Coordinates of C-alpha atoms in Angstrom, one line a residue:
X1 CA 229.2 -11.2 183.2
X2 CA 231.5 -12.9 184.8
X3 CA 234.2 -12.3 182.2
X4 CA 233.3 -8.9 182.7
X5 CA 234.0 -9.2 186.3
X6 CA 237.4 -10.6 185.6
X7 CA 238.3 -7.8 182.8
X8 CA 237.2 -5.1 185.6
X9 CA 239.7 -6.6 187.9
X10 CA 242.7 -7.1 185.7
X11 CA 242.2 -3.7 184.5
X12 CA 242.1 -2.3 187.9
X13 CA 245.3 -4.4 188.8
X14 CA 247.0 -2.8 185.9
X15 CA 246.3 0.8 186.8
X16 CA 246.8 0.1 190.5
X17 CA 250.5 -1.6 189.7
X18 CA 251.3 0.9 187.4
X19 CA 249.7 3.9 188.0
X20 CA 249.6 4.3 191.8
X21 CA 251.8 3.7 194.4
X22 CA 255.1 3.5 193.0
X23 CA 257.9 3.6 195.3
X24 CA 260.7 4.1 193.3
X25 CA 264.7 3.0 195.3
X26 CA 267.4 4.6 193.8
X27 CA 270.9 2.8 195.0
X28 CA 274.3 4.3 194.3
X29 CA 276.9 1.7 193.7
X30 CA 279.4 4.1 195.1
X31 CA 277.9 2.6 198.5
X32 CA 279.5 -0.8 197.2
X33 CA 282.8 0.2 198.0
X34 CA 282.5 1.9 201.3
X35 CA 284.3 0.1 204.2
X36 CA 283.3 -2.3 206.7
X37 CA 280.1 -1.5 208.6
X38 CA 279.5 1.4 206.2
X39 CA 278.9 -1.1 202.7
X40 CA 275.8 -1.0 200.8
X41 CA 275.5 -4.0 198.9
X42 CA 272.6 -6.6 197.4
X43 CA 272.2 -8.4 200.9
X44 CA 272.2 -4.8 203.0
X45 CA 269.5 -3.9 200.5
X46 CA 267.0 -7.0 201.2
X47 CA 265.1 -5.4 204.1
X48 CA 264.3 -2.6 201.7
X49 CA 263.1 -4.3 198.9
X50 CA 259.7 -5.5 200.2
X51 CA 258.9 -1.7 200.1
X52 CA 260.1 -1.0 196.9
X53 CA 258.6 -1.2 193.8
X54 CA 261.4 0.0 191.7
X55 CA 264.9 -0.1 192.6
X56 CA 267.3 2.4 190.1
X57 CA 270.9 1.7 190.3
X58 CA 272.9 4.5 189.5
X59 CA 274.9 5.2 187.7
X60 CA 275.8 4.5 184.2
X61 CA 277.5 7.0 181.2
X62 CA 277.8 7.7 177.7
X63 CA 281.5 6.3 176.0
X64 CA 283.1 9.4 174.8
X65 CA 285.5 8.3 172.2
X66 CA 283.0 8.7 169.3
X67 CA 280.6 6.0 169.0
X68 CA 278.5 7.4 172.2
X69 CA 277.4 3.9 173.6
X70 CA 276.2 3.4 177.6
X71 CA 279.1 2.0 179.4
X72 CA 279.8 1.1 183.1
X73 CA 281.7 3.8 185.4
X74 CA 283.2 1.2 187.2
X75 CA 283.6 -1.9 184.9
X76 CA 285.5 -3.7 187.7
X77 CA 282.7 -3.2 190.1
X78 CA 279.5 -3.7 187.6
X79 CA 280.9 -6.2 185.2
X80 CA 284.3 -7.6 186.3
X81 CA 283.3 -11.2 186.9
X82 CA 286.7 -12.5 187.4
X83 CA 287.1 -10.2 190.1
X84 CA 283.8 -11.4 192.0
X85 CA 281.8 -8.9 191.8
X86 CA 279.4 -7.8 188.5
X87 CA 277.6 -6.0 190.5
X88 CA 274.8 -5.1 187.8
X89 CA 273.7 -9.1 187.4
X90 CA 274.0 -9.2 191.4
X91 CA 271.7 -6.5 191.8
X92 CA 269.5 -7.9 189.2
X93 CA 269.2 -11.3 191.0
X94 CA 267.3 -9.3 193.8
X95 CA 264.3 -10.2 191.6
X96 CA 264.5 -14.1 192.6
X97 CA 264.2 -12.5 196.4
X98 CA 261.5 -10.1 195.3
X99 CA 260.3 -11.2 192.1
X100 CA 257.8 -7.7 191.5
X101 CA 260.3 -5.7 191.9
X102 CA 261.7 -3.8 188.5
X103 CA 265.1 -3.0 188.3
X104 CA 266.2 -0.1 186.3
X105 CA 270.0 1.1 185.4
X106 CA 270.1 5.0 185.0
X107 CA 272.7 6.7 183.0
X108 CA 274.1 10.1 183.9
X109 CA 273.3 11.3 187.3
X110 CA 276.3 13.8 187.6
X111 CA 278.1 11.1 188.1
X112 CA 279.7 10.9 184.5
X113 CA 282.4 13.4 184.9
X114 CA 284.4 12.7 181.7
X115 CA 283.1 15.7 178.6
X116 CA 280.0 16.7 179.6
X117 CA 279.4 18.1 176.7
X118 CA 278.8 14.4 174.7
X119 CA 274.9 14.8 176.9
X120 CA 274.5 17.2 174.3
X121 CA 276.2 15.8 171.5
X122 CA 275.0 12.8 171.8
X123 CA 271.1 14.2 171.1
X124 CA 272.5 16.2 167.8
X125 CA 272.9 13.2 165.4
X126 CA 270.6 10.6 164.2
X127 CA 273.7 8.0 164.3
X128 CA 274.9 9.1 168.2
X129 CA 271.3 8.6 169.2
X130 CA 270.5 5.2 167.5
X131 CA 274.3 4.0 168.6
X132 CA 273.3 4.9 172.1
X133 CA 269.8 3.3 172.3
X134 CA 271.0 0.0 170.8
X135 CA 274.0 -0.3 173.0
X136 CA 271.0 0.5 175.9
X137 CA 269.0 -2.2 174.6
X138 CA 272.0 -5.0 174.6
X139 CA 272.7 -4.0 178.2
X140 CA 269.8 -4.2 179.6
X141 CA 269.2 -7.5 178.0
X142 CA 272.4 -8.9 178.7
X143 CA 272.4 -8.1 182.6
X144 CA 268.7 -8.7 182.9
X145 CA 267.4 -4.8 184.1
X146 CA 264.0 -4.2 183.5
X147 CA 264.5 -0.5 181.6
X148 CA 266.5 2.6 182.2
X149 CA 265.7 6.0 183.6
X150 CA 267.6 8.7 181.8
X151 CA 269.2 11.4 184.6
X152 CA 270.6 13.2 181.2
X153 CA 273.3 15.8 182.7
X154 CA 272.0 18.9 181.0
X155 CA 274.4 22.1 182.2
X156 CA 273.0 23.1 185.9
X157 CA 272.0 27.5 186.4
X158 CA 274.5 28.8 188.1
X159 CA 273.1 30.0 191.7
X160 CA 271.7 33.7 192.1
X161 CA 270.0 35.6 194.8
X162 CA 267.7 37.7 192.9
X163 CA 264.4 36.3 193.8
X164 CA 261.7 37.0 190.7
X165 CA 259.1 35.3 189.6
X166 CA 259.4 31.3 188.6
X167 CA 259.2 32.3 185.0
X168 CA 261.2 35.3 184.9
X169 CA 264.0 34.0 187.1
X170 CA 264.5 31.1 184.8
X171 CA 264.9 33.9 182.0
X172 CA 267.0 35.7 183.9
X173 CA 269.7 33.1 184.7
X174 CA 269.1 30.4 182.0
X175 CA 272.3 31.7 179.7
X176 CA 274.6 31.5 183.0
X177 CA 275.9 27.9 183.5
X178 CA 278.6 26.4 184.7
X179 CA 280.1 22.6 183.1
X180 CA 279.5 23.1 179.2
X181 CA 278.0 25.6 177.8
X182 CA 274.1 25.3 175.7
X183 CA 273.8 28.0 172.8
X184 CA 270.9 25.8 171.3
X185 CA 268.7 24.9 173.8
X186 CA 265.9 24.6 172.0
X187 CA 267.1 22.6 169.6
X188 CA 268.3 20.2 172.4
X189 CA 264.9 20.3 174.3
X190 CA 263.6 19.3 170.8
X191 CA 266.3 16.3 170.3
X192 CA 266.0 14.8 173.7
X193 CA 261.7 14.3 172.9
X194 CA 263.2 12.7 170.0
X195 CA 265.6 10.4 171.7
X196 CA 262.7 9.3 174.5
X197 CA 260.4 8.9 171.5
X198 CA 262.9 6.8 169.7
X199 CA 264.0 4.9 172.7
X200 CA 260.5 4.2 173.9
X201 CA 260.0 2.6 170.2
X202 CA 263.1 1.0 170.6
X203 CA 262.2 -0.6 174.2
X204 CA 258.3 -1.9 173.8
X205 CA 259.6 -5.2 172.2
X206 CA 261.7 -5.7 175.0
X207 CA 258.7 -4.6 176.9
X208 CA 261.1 -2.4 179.1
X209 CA 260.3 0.3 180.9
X210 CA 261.6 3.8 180.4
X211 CA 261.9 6.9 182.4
X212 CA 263.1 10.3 183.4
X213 CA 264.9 12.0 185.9
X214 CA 264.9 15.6 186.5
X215 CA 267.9 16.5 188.4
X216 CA 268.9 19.3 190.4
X217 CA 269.3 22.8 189.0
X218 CA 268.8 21.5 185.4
X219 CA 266.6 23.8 183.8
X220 CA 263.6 22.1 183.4
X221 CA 261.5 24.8 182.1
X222 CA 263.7 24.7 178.6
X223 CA 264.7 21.1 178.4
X224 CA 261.7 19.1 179.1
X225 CA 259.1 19.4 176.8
X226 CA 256.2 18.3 179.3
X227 CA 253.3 17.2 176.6
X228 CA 255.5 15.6 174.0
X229 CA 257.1 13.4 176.6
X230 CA 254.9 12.1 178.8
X231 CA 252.9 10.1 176.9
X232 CA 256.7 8.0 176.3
X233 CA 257.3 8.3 179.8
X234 CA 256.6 5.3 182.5
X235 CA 257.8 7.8 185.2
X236 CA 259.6 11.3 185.5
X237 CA 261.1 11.5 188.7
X238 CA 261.8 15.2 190.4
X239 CA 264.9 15.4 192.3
X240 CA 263.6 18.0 194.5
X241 CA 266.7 18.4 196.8
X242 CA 270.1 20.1 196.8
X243 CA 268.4 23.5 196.1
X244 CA 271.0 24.8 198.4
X245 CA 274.2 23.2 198.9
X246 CA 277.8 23.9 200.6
X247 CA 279.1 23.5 197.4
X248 CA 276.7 25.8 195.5
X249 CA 276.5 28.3 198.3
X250 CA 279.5 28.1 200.7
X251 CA 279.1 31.2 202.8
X252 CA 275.4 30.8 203.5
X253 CA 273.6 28.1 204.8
X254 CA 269.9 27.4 204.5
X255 CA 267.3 24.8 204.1
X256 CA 268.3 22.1 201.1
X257 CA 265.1 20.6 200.5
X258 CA 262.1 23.0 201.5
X259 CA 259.1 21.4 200.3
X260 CA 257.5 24.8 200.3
X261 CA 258.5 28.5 199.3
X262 CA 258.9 31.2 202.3
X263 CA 258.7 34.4 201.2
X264 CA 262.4 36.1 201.0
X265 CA 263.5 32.6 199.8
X266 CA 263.9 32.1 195.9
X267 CA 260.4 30.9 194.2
X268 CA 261.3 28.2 192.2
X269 CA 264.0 26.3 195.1
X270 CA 261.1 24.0 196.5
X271 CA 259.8 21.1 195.7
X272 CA 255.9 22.7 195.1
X273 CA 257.4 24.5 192.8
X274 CA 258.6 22.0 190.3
X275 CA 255.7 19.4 191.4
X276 CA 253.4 22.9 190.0
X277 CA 255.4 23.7 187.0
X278 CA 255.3 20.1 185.5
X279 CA 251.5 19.7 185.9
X280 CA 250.9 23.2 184.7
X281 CA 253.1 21.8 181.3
X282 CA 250.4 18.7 180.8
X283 CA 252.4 16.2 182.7
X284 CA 250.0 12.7 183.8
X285 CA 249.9 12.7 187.1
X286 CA 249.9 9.2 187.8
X287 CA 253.7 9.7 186.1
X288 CA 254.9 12.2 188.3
X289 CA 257.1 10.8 191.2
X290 CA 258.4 13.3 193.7
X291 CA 262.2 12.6 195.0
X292 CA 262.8 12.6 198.8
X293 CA 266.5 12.9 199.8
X294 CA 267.5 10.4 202.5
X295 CA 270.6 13.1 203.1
X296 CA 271.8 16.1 204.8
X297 CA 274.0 19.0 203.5
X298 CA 276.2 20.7 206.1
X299 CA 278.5 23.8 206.5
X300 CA 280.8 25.3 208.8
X301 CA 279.7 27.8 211.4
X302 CA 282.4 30.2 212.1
X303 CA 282.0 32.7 215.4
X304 CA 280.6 35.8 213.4
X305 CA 277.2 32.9 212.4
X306 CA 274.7 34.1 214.5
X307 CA 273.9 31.5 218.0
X308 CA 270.0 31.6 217.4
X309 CA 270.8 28.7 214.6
X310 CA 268.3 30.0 212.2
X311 CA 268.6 30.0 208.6
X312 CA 270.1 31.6 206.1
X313 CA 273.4 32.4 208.2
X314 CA 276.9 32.8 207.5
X315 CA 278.8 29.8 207.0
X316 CA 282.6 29.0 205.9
X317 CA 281.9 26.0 203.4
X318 CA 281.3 22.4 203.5
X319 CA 280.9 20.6 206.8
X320 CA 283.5 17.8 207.8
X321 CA 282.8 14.5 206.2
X322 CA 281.4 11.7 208.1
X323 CA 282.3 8.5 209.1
X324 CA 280.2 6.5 206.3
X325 CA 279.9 9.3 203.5
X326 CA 283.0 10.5 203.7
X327 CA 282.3 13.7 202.0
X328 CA 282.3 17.0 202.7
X329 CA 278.8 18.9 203.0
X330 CA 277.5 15.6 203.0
X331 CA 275.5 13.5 206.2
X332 CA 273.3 10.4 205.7
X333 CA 270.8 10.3 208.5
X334 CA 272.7 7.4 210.3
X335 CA 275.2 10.0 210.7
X336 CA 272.7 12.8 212.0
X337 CA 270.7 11.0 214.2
X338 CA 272.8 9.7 217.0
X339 CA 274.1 13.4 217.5
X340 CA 270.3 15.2 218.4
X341 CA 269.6 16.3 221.2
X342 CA 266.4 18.8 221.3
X343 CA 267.3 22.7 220.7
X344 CA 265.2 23.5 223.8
X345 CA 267.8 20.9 226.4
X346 CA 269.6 23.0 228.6
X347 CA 271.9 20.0 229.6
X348 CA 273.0 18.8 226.3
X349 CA 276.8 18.4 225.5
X350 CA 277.8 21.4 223.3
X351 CA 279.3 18.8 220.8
X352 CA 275.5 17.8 220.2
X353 CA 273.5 18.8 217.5
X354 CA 270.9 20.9 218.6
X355 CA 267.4 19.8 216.5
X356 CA 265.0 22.2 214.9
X357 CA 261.5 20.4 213.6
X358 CA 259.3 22.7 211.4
X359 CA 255.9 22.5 212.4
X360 CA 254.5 24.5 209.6
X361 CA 255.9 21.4 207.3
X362 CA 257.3 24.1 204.9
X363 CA 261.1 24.4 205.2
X364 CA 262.1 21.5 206.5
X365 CA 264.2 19.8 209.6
X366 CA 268.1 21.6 210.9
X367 CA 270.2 21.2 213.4
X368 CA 273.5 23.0 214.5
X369 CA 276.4 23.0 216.9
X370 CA 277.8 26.0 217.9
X371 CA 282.0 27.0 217.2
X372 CA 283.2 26.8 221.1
X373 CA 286.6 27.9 221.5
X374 CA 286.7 26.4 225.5
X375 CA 285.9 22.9 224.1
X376 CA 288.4 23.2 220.7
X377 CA 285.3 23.3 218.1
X378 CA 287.0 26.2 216.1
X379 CA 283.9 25.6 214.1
X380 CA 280.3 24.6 214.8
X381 CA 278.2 22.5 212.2
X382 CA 275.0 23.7 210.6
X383 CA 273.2 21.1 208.6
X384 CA 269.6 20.5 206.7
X385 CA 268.5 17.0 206.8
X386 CA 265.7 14.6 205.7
X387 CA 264.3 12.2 208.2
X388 CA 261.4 10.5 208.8
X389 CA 258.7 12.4 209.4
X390 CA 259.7 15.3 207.2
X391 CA 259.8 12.1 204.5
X392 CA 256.1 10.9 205.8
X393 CA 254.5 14.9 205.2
X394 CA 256.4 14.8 201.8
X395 CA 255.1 11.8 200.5
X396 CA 251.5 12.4 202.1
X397 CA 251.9 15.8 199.8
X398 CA 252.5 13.6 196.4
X399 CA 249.5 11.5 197.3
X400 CA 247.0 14.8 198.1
X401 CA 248.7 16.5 194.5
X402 CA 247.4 12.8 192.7
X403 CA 251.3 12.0 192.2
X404 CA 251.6 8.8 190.5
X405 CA 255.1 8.1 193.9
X406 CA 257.7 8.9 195.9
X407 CA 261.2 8.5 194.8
X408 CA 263.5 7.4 197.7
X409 CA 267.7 9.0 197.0
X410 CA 268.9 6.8 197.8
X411 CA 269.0 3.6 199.6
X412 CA 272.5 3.8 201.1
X413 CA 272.1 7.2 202.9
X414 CA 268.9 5.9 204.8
X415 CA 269.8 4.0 207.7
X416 CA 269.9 0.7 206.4
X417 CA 271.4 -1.0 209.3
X418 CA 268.7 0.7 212.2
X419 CA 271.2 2.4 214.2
X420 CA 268.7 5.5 214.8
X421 CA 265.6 3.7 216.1
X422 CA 266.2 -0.4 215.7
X423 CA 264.0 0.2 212.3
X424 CA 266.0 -0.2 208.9
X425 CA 265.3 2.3 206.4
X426 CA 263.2 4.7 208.6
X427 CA 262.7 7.5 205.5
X428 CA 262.1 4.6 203.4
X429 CA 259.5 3.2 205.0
X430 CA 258.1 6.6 206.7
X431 CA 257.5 7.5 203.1
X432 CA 256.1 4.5 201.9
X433 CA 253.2 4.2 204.7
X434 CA 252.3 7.7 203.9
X435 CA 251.5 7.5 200.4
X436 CA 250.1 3.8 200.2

């Protein structure tokens, strides 16, 4: 009986560790190299970790000069140890400060700008596959991650404003991409079960883990072949953000990561929607992890946007970049914070952003600045953002839908150094106490 007893337990601690609760840290190593105050690096990334139960560092590629093995985007900065840094083996030392926390290297990400096309060449031949997954396995051994989540960079839709159903939409726009072009995708949705299949085989001796990231305005509905590769799957993350972008959609701006459809809005652009589609396909819930954007996306307001400040208005492309992103159309909450003021203050400074919460937990938080010619803003600013309490109603959705996590994207656009509130990592850890 009381063997029993002890089986019970272990087996619960099993399921419990690996079925519930995952919290799942994706860190950019771009954030490595940002200046002063504004570097991410292993130390700035302790106070998170406790938190955490995975931690993804992004991002890795595919060689393109034939052989199609994983390589380093920034071999000075992940492997270079004459130069100090191998930064993969110092983020994989993190697991002497937290030693349950799994560390996983993901490959693609968008971040692998160099011949998109080898994403789908690469699936096409027995040889590229098994060159790939062996040079996976040697990497991950040799700098000590614990697996590798595959962000494959299948061609993105192109954006359109019909609004149909989330089937026929899909069908509408599927053969309109921009990057390279698919005229088999079928056959690739069919190769890439393969690779995971053959990859999973390749990774249980190693005992690593393996997963899957769906990334933003992939077509999910033809690439991911829901009931042949979940049972190969530790996780499939959604990135269920960027539905609307400065970038995408430079003259209108509107909500980026709606958790919800409203009508008029296009079906499928909300993160329901793709949380629905994938358990419709067969997925195992206790796999599905939903991504929660620690980010903003801004545009220009010109003087012909309308002054209420509510979405979709006209806009004139990317907002300016901030002081720690330093990219256009592109805040981390450190940056949005300190400029709120609430839309109904009267007394505000116009150079404030003014901040709309959503109280129907649908669309999401914004915040704008008006153009004011008397004060030299030629341009105002419009911008959606995540923070923490539209994170906590996110993740408090995954764990009502029976979602096996939340995904965190990523570390180094939370406020990791509490300039908002005193609290590090506010999204983080709003998310975190939500679904645990």
């Amino acid at each position: 009986m009381r063997a029993l007893s002890v089986l019970l337990f272990v087996a619960f601690a099993i399921y419990y560790c690996e079925g519930v609760a995952k919290t799942v840290c994706y860190y950019n190593h771009k954030a490595f190299k940002r200046d002063g105050t504004a570097k991410v690096g292993p130390e700035e990334l302790k106070p998170a970790l406790s938190m955490c139960t995975h931690l993804v560092y992004g991002f890795a590629g595919i060689s393109d000069s034939g052989d199609y093995h994983i390589k380093s985007l920034d071999k000075e900065l992940d492997t270079d140890k004459n130069k100090g840094k191998e930064l993969f083996k110092q983020i994989t030392a993190l697991k002497t400060f937290q030693p349950n926390l799994n560390i996983m290297l993901s490959v693609g990400g968008f971040e692998d700008d160099d011949d998109k096309e080898k994403y789908l060449e690469v699936l096409d031949d027995p040889k590229y596959r098994k060159s790939f997954i062996e040079t996976t396995v040697a990497a991950l051994k040799k700098y000590g991650f614990n697996g590798l989540d595959l962000a494959w960079e299948f061609p993105v839709v192109t954006e359109k404003h019909e609004s149909y159903t989330l089937g026929s939409i899909w069908h509408k726009i599927k053969k309109t991409v921009t990057g390279p072009k698919d005229d088999n995708p079928t056959l690739h949705r069919e190769h890439f079960t393969l690779l995971i299949r053959e990859m999973k085989a390749a990774f249980r001796a190693e005992n690593f883990l393996l997963s899957a990231s769906v990334l933003p305005h992939v077509n999910y509905t033809v690439y991911f072949d829901v009931p042949s590769i979940t049972q190969h799957l530790d996780m499939i993350t959604l990135h269920a953000y960027d539905f609307r972008t400065p970038q995408r959609n430079p003259k209108e701006a509107d909500y980026s990561a709606p958790l919800h459809f409203v009508y008029g809005r296009v079906p499928h652009q909300n993160a329901n929607a793709m949380v629905r589609w994938f358990i419709e396909h067969g997925v195992e819930l206790q796999k599905l992890v939903l991504g929660i954007p620690t980010f903003g996306r801004s545009w220009l307001l010109e003087e012909s946007s309308h002054k209420s400040g509510i979405p979709p208005l006209v806009a004139d492309g990317a907002g300016e970049k901030g002081t720690i992103t330093k990219e256009e159309g592109l805040l981390s909450y450190a940056e949005i914070c300190p400029q709120l003021v609430s839309i109904t203050n009267a007394q505000a400074s116009p150079s404030l952003l003014r901040k709309q919460e959503d109280p129907q937990r649908r669309l999401g938080t914004y915040a704008f600045r008006l153009a004011d010619k008397k004060l030299k803003q030629e341009y105002g600013t419009w911008v959606s953002f995540e923070e923490p309490e539209t994170a906590g109603y996110k993740a408090s959705y995954a764990k009502l839908a029976g979602l096996g996590g939340v995904a965190i994207i990523d570390l180094s656009l939370d406020d990791f150094r509490g300039m908002c509130n005193s609290n590090k990592f506010p999204i983080l850890r709003a998310a975190r106490t939500q679904f645990v």
